[in-house]
Coordinates of C-alpha atoms and ligand atoms in Angstrom, one line a residue:
M9 CA 22.2 36.0 23.6
I10 CA 22.6 34.1 26.8
L11 CA 20.0 31.4 27.5
E12 CA 18.6 30.7 30.9
P13 CA 19.1 27.1 32.0
E14 CA 15.4 26.3 31.7
E15 CA 15.3 27.8 28.2
L16 CA 18.3 25.5 27.2
I17 CA 16.4 22.5 28.6
L18 CA 13.3 23.6 26.6
Y19 CA 15.2 24.0 23.3
R20 CA 16.9 20.7 23.8
K21 CA 13.5 19.0 24.3
L22 CA 12.1 20.9 21.4
A23 CA 15.0 19.7 19.2
G24 CA 14.2 16.1 20.4
V25 CA 10.6 16.5 19.3
L26 CA 11.5 18.1 16.0
A27 CA 13.9 15.2 15.2
E28 CA 11.2 12.8 16.0
S29 CA 9.1 10.8 13.6
L30 CA 7.3 12.7 10.8
Q31 CA 4.2 10.9 11.8
L32 CA 1.5 13.5 12.4
D33 CA -0.4 12.1 15.4
R34 CA 2.8 11.2 17.2
L35 CA 4.3 14.6 16.6
A36 CA 1.1 16.2 17.9
A37 CA 1.1 14.1 21.1
R38 CA 4.8 14.9 21.8
S39 CA 4.3 18.6 21.1
A40 CA 1.4 18.9 23.5
Q41 CA 3.4 17.2 26.2
L42 CA 6.4 19.5 25.6
V43 CA 4.3 22.7 25.7
V44 CA 2.7 21.7 29.0
E45 CA 6.1 21.1 30.6
A46 CA 7.6 24.3 29.1
V47 CA 5.0 26.6 30.6
G48 CA 3.7 24.6 33.6
A49 CA 0.2 24.4 32.0
S50 CA -2.6 22.0 32.9
V51 CA -3.4 20.9 29.4
C52 CA -2.4 21.6 25.8
F53 CA -4.6 21.0 22.7
V54 CA -3.0 20.8 19.3
H55 CA -5.3 21.7 16.4
L56 CA -4.3 21.6 12.8
V57 CA -6.0 23.4 9.8
N58 CA -7.6 20.8 7.6
Y59 CA -6.5 20.2 4.0
E60 CA -9.3 22.3 2.6
A61 CA -8.4 25.1 5.0
T62 CA -12.0 25.3 6.2
R63 CA -11.7 24.0 9.7
I64 CA -9.3 23.1 12.5
E65 CA -9.2 19.6 13.8
L66 CA -7.9 18.4 17.2
V67 CA -5.0 16.1 16.4
G68 CA -3.3 15.8 19.8
A69 CA -3.7 16.7 23.4
T70 CA -2.2 15.9 26.8
P71 CA -4.0 13.0 28.6
P72 CA -6.8 12.5 29.3
F73 CA -7.9 14.6 26.4
D74 CA -5.9 12.7 23.9
T75 CA -8.8 10.3 23.5
Y76 CA -10.7 13.1 21.7
R77 CA -8.1 13.5 19.0
R78 CA -9.6 13.5 15.5
R79 CA -13.1 13.7 17.1
V80 CA -13.3 17.5 17.8
S81 CA -13.2 20.1 15.1
L82 CA -14.1 23.8 14.8
G83 CA -14.9 26.1 11.9
L84 CA -12.4 28.8 11.1
G85 CA -13.4 31.8 13.3
D86 CA -15.3 29.5 15.7
G87 CA -14.2 29.6 19.3
I88 CA -10.9 31.1 20.4
A89 CA -8.7 28.6 18.6
G90 CA -10.8 29.1 15.5
W91 CA -10.3 32.8 15.8
V92 CA -6.5 32.4 16.1
A93 CA -6.5 30.0 13.1
Q94 CA -8.4 32.6 11.1
T95 CA -6.5 35.7 12.1
G96 CA -3.0 34.3 12.7
Q97 CA -2.8 36.3 15.9
V98 CA -2.1 35.2 19.5
A99 CA -5.1 35.2 21.9
V100 CA -4.1 35.8 25.6
V101 CA -7.1 35.2 27.7
P102 CA -6.9 35.7 31.5
D103 CA -10.6 34.7 32.0
K104 CA -12.2 32.9 29.2
W105 CA -15.7 33.3 30.6
S106 CA -15.6 37.0 29.9
D107 CA -14.2 36.5 26.4
H108 CA -16.9 36.6 23.7
R109 CA -14.9 34.4 21.4
Y110 CA -14.9 31.5 23.8
R111 CA -17.0 28.5 22.9
Y112 CA -17.8 25.8 25.4
L113 CA -17.2 22.2 24.3
P114 CA -18.4 19.8 27.0
E115 CA -16.0 17.0 26.1
L116 CA -13.0 19.3 26.6
Q117 CA -14.2 20.2 30.1
G118 CA -13.6 24.0 29.7
E119 CA -15.1 24.6 33.1
R120 CA -11.9 23.3 34.8
F121 CA -9.7 26.0 33.3
R122 CA -10.0 29.7 33.3
T123 CA -6.8 31.1 31.8
L124 CA -5.6 30.3 28.4
I125 CA -3.2 31.3 25.6
S126 CA -3.9 30.3 22.1
V127 CA -1.0 30.7 19.6
P128 CA -0.9 30.1 15.9
M129 CA 1.7 27.9 14.3
L130 CA 2.8 29.9 11.3
N131 CA 5.0 28.5 8.6
P132 CA 7.7 30.6 7.0
S133 CA 5.3 31.9 4.3
G134 CA 2.9 33.1 7.1
T135 CA 0.2 30.5 6.6
V136 CA -1.4 29.1 9.7
V137 CA -0.7 25.4 10.0
G138 CA -2.4 24.9 13.3
V139 CA -3.1 26.3 16.8
L140 CA -1.7 25.4 20.2
N141 CA -4.3 26.0 22.8
V142 CA -2.8 26.0 26.3
H143 CA -4.9 26.1 29.5
W144 CA -4.1 26.6 33.2
Q145 CA -6.1 25.8 36.2
R146 CA -4.1 28.3 38.3
D147 CA -4.8 32.1 38.1
D148 CA -1.3 33.3 38.9
V149 CA 0.1 32.7 35.5
D150 CA 2.8 34.9 34.0
L151 CA 1.0 35.4 30.7
D152 CA 3.5 37.8 29.1
H153 CA 6.4 35.4 29.6
H154 CA 4.5 32.4 28.6
Q155 CA 3.2 34.1 25.5
E156 CA 6.8 34.7 24.4
V157 CA 7.8 31.1 25.0
L158 CA 4.8 29.7 23.3
T159 CA 5.2 31.9 20.2
T160 CA 8.8 30.7 19.8
V161 CA 7.9 27.0 20.4
A162 CA 4.9 27.3 17.9
S163 CA 7.1 28.8 15.2
F164 CA 9.5 25.8 15.5
L165 CA 6.6 23.3 15.6
A166 CA 5.0 24.9 12.5
G167 CA 7.9 23.7 10.3
A168 CA 7.7 20.2 11.8
F169 CA 4.0 20.0 11.2
D170 CA 4.3 21.3 7.7
H171 CA 6.6 18.3 6.9
A172 CA 4.5 15.8 8.8
I173 CA 1.4 17.0 6.9
L174 CA 3.2 16.5 3.6
V175 CA 4.2 13.0 4.6
D176 CA 0.7 12.3 5.7
K177 CA -0.7 13.4 2.3
L178 CA 1.8 11.3 0.5
A179 CA 1.0 8.3 2.6
A180 CA -2.8 8.8 2.0
H181 CA -2.0 9.0 -1.7
E182 CA 0.0 5.8 -1.5
R183 CA -2.8 4.1 0.3
A184 CA -5.3 5.2 -2.4
L185 CA -3.0 3.8 -5.1
E186 CA -2.6 0.5 -3.3
G187 CA -6.4 0.3 -2.9
F188 CA -6.7 1.0 -6.6
A189 CA -4.2 -1.6 -7.6
Q190 CA -6.0 -4.1 -5.4
Q191 CA -9.3 -3.4 -7.1
L192 CA -7.8 -3.8 -10.5
I193 CA -6.2 -7.1 -9.6
D194 CA -9.4 -8.3 -8.0
A195 CA -11.3 -7.4 -11.1
Q196 CA -8.9 -9.3 -13.3
E197 CA -9.2 -12.3 -11.0
A198 CA -13.0 -12.2 -11.1
E199 CA -12.9 -12.1 -14.9
R200 CA -10.4 -15.0 -15.0
R201 CA -12.7 -17.0 -12.7
R202 CA -15.7 -16.3 -15.0
I203 CA -13.7 -17.4 -18.1
Q204 CA -12.5 -20.6 -16.3
L205 CA -16.1 -21.5 -15.5
D206 CA -17.3 -20.7 -19.0
L207 CA -14.5 -22.9 -20.4
H208 CA -15.3 -25.7 -18.0
D209 CA -19.0 -25.7 -18.6
G210 CA -18.9 -25.0 -22.3
V211 CA -15.9 -25.5 -24.6
L212 CA -14.4 -28.3 -22.4
Q213 CA -17.5 -30.4 -22.5
Q214 CA -17.8 -30.0 -26.3
V215 CA -14.2 -30.9 -27.0
H216 CA -14.6 -33.8 -24.7
A217 CA -17.7 -35.0 -26.6
A218 CA -15.9 -34.6 -29.9
Y219 CA -13.0 -36.6 -28.6
Y220 CA -15.3 -39.6 -27.6
R221 CA -17.1 -39.4 -31.0
L222 CA -13.7 -39.7 -32.8
E223 CA -12.6 -42.5 -30.5
A224 CA -15.8 -44.4 -31.5
V225 CA -15.2 -43.8 -35.2
K226 CA -11.6 -44.9 -34.8
A227 CA -12.8 -48.2 -33.4
A228 CA -15.1 -48.7 -36.4
R229 CA -14.0 -51.2 -39.0
G230 CA -13.4 -50.4 -42.7
L231 CA -11.0 -47.4 -42.4
D232 CA -8.1 -47.3 -44.7
E233 CA -4.6 -46.5 -43.4
N234 CA -4.7 -42.8 -44.3
E235 CA -8.1 -42.3 -42.7
A236 CA -7.0 -44.1 -39.5
R237 CA -3.9 -41.9 -39.3
D238 CA -5.8 -38.7 -39.7
L239 CA -8.3 -39.7 -37.1
R240 CA -5.5 -40.6 -34.7
V241 CA -3.9 -37.1 -35.2
A242 CA -7.2 -35.4 -34.7
S243 CA -8.0 -37.3 -31.5
D244 CA -4.5 -36.6 -30.1
L245 CA -5.0 -32.9 -30.8
L246 CA -8.3 -33.0 -29.0
R247 CA -6.8 -34.8 -26.0
A248 CA -4.0 -32.3 -25.8
S249 CA -6.6 -29.4 -25.9
T250 CA -8.6 -31.0 -23.1
Q251 CA -5.4 -31.2 -21.0
A252 CA -4.4 -27.6 -21.7
M253 CA -7.9 -26.5 -20.8
R254 CA -8.0 -28.5 -17.6
H255 CA -4.6 -26.9 -16.7
L256 CA -6.1 -23.5 -17.2
I257 CA -9.2 -24.2 -15.2
Q258 CA -7.6 -26.0 -12.3
D259 CA -5.6 -23.0 -10.9
S260 CA -4.3 -25.0 -8.0
A261 CA -1.4 -22.5 -7.5
R262 CA -4.0 -19.9 -6.6
Q263 CA -5.5 -22.1 -3.9
V264 CA -2.0 -22.9 -2.5
L265 CA -1.2 -19.2 -2.5
D266 CA -4.2 -18.5 -0.2
E267 CA -3.5 -21.4 2.1
F268 CA 0.3 -21.7 2.2
G269 CA 1.9 -18.6 0.8
F270 CA 3.8 -17.3 -2.2
L271 CA 6.8 -19.6 -2.4
E272 CA 4.7 -22.8 -2.1
A273 CA 2.4 -21.4 -4.8
V274 CA 5.3 -20.9 -7.2
D275 CA 6.4 -24.5 -6.5
T276 CA 2.9 -25.8 -7.3
L277 CA 2.9 -23.8 -10.5
A278 CA 6.4 -25.0 -11.5
N279 CA 5.3 -28.6 -11.0
S280 CA 2.0 -28.3 -12.9
Y281 CA 3.2 -28.7 -16.5
P282 CA 2.9 -32.1 -18.1
D283 CA 6.2 -33.1 -19.9
F284 CA 7.8 -29.8 -19.0
T285 CA 10.4 -29.3 -16.3
V286 CA 10.7 -26.0 -14.5
A287 CA 13.9 -25.9 -12.5
V288 CA 13.4 -23.6 -9.5
E289 CA 16.2 -21.9 -7.8
D290 CA 15.1 -20.0 -4.7
R291 CA 17.5 -17.5 -3.2
T292 CA 15.0 -15.4 -1.5
N293 CA 15.3 -14.3 2.2
M294 CA 12.7 -13.9 4.8
L295 CA 11.6 -10.6 3.3
V296 CA 9.6 -12.4 0.7
N297 CA 7.2 -13.6 3.4
T298 CA 6.0 -10.0 3.7
L299 CA 5.0 -9.7 0.0
E300 CA 1.7 -8.0 0.2
A301 CA -1.4 -10.1 -1.0
T302 CA -2.2 -8.2 -4.1
R303 CA 1.4 -8.1 -5.2
A304 CA 1.8 -11.8 -4.5
L305 CA -1.2 -12.7 -6.6
A306 CA -0.2 -10.5 -9.5
T307 CA 3.4 -11.8 -9.4
L308 CA 2.1 -15.3 -9.4
R309 CA 0.0 -14.6 -12.5
I310 CA 3.0 -13.0 -14.3
I311 CA 5.2 -16.1 -13.5
Q312 CA 2.3 -18.3 -14.7
E313 CA 2.1 -16.5 -18.1
A314 CA 5.8 -16.6 -18.6
L315 CA 5.9 -20.3 -17.8
N316 CA 2.8 -20.9 -20.1
N317 CA 4.7 -19.2 -22.9
A318 CA 7.9 -21.2 -22.4
W319 CA 5.8 -24.4 -22.3
K320 CA 3.7 -23.5 -25.4
H321 CA 6.1 -21.7 -27.6
A322 CA 9.7 -22.3 -26.8
G323 CA 9.9 -25.8 -28.3
T324 CA 11.9 -27.1 -25.4
A325 CA 11.1 -29.4 -22.5
R326 CA 12.8 -27.3 -19.8
C327 CA 13.1 -23.8 -18.4
E328 CA 14.6 -22.2 -15.3
L329 CA 12.8 -20.1 -12.7
R330 CA 15.1 -18.1 -10.4
L331 CA 13.8 -16.1 -7.4
A332 CA 16.0 -13.7 -5.3
T333 CA 15.6 -10.7 -3.1
I334 CA 17.7 -7.7 -4.0
G335 CA 17.6 -4.5 -2.0
G336 CA 14.1 -4.9 -0.7
D337 CA 12.7 -6.1 -4.0
L338 CA 11.7 -9.5 -5.2
V339 CA 13.4 -10.4 -8.5
V340 CA 12.0 -13.3 -10.6
V341 CA 13.8 -14.5 -13.7
I342 CA 12.2 -17.1 -16.1
R343 CA 14.6 -18.3 -18.8
D344 CA 14.2 -20.9 -21.6
R345 CA 16.9 -21.8 -24.1
G346 CA 14.3 -22.6 -26.8
D347 CA 13.2 -21.1 -30.1
G348 CA 13.0 -17.4 -29.0
F349 CA 11.0 -14.9 -31.0
D350 CA 11.3 -11.5 -32.5
L351 CA 10.0 -9.0 -30.0
A352 CA 9.4 -6.4 -32.7
T353 CA 6.8 -8.5 -34.4
P354 CA 3.4 -7.1 -33.5
T355 CA 0.9 -9.6 -32.0
T356 CA -2.8 -9.5 -31.2
T357 CA -2.3 -11.8 -28.2
I358 CA -2.9 -10.7 -24.6
G359 CA -0.4 -12.8 -22.7
I360 CA 2.6 -10.5 -22.7
G361 CA 0.5 -7.3 -22.6
G362 CA -1.2 -8.7 -19.5
M363 CA 2.1 -9.4 -17.8
R364 CA 3.2 -5.8 -18.4
E365 CA -0.1 -4.4 -17.2
R366 CA 0.0 -6.4 -13.9
A367 CA 3.6 -5.4 -13.3
R368 CA 2.7 -1.8 -13.7
I369 CA -0.3 -2.0 -11.4
I370 CA 1.8 -3.4 -8.6
G371 CA 4.6 -0.9 -9.0
G372 CA 7.0 -3.5 -10.5
N373 CA 9.2 -3.6 -13.5
L374 CA 9.1 -6.2 -16.3
E375 CA 11.7 -6.8 -18.9
L376 CA 11.7 -9.3 -21.8
F377 CA 14.7 -10.4 -23.8
S378 CA 14.3 -12.7 -26.8
S379 CA 15.5 -13.3 -30.3
P380 CA 15.0 -16.2 -32.7
G381 CA 17.2 -19.1 -31.9
E382 CA 18.4 -17.5 -28.6
G383 CA 15.7 -18.4 -26.2
T384 CA 13.7 -16.1 -24.0
L385 CA 14.3 -14.3 -20.7
V386 CA 11.6 -12.6 -18.6
R387 CA 12.8 -10.5 -15.6
L388 CA 10.4 -9.1 -13.1
R389 CA 11.3 -6.8 -10.2
V390 CA 8.6 -6.2 -7.5
P391 CA 8.9 -4.1 -4.3
V392 CA 8.3 -6.3 -1.3
T393 CA 7.9 -3.8 1.5
P394 CA 4.7 -1.8 1.4
A395 CA 5.1 1.6 -0.1
V396 CA 3.1 3.3 2.6
I397 CA 5.3 5.1 5.0
E398 CA 5.4 3.5 8.4
D399 CA 4.7 5.5 11.5
G400 CA 7.6 4.0 13.5
A401 CA 5.3 3.6 16.5
S402 CA 6.9 0.3 17.3
T403 CA 10.2 2.0 18.0
E404 CA 8.6 4.2 20.7
S405 CA 10.3 3.7 24.1
Ligands
ATP1 N1 9.1 -18.2 -24.3 C1 8.8 -18.0 -25.6 N2 9.4 -18.7 -26.5 C2 9.1 -18.5 -27.8 N3 8.1 -17.7 -28.2 C3 7.5 -17.0 -27.3 C4 7.8 -17.1 -25.9 N4 6.9 -16.3 -25.3 C5 6.2 -15.7 -26.2 N5 6.5 -16.0 -27.4 C6 5.9 -15.6 -28.7 O1 5.3 -14.3 -28.4 C7 3.9 -14.4 -28.8 C8 3.1 -13.5 -27.9 O2 3.0 -14.1 -26.6 P1 1.7 -13.9 -25.7 O3 1.9 -14.6 -24.4 O4 1.3 -12.5 -25.8 O5 0.6 -14.7 -26.6 P2 0.2 -16.2 -26.7 O6 0.9 -17.0 -25.7 O7 0.3 -16.6 -28.1 O8 -1.4 -16.2 -26.4 P3 -2.0 -15.8 -25.0 O9 -2.7 -14.4 -25.3 O10 -3.0 -16.8 -24.7 O11 -1.0 -15.7 -24.0 C9 3.6 -15.9 -28.8 O12 2.5 -16.2 -29.6 C10 4.9 -16.5 -29.2 O13 5.0 -16.5 -30.6
MG2 MG1 0.9 -16.4 -23.7

């Protein structure tokens, strides 16, 4: 088969459009433009069948009608485009005013065009993906030739739209998951806040009162040596409990996260433990600045729990906190060289379980290594870049 020069140009342009982004709206706009140029038409509307296969929706058009994209839809069988979507057949209409299928939509200014060809975009399994509706202002249109060209173009575009629709569905799914993760993290934060307030207004005040009572008794005369020692131990314990509770309630890292960002919040956290050194080694690159808010908060909470555990249980005065970015992920390692513990021993506590749950919600991966006498290592890997597929619009020339 020998191709005419204009056909070659058309196929080259078509190849360009097909190789374009998989982003649906962009593909629709480029396709409309290509069709108009290919057949010298006045306007092209690109309709796609909706996911429920009940209607067609305008997803792209040549200017000025592009402003109506996603705002016009037709039932299957409604209007000429609806008929084409329903039957999978081409409609060649020299004069739409004498065609009973035609339906006038004021916003699409049908009065300006008389001649139209409407072609289905059929995927390889014969399902209608969408419809190209092509209008001319002129009357002297070679409808037979244009019908042939448009049918060919539509069959190529159908494949591209099929892929773009799939990507669009995946992106919508990702967005829904991200929203869900955010709701879960928000709910956990609200619960945390409630517990902090309860602690502050209830238990903390009571422990505080008990501490002052003991101090008063300690000062009283007539205590023997043993009684005085027991009281001292009890009052030291109460003071340590008050400190631990204040530490829990304060949550200054959270405030710093909101105001200054993730790395500053990690620093604040690391410096918040009395008599406990957290040696921070930060090898992250600029990428970490784009850590999305829900992930940043959940990551901070995971680090916080790992540090709390090292502080409370490791029996050492020091631990290391290393941050790095590896292949688009943030990797956090918290390591202590303290007592360690047996990971196989069942617990009724919620700290480690909460860390795992948060990691799962944000699409991260948490690993724990520990054994008695060997210290403990917590390793968290979190994707930094949003999972939602980008539309690449910024690369448009
Ligand atoms: N870094 C660590 N060093 C030594 N033991 C640890 C360390 N981290 C955890 N553990 C052990 O694992 C247990 C479970 O930890 P987990 O964080 O789930 O509970 P918790 O800290 O005791 O209580 P909470 O539910 O308030 O966090 C701890 O009680 C402790 O015995
Ligand atoms: Mg804990």
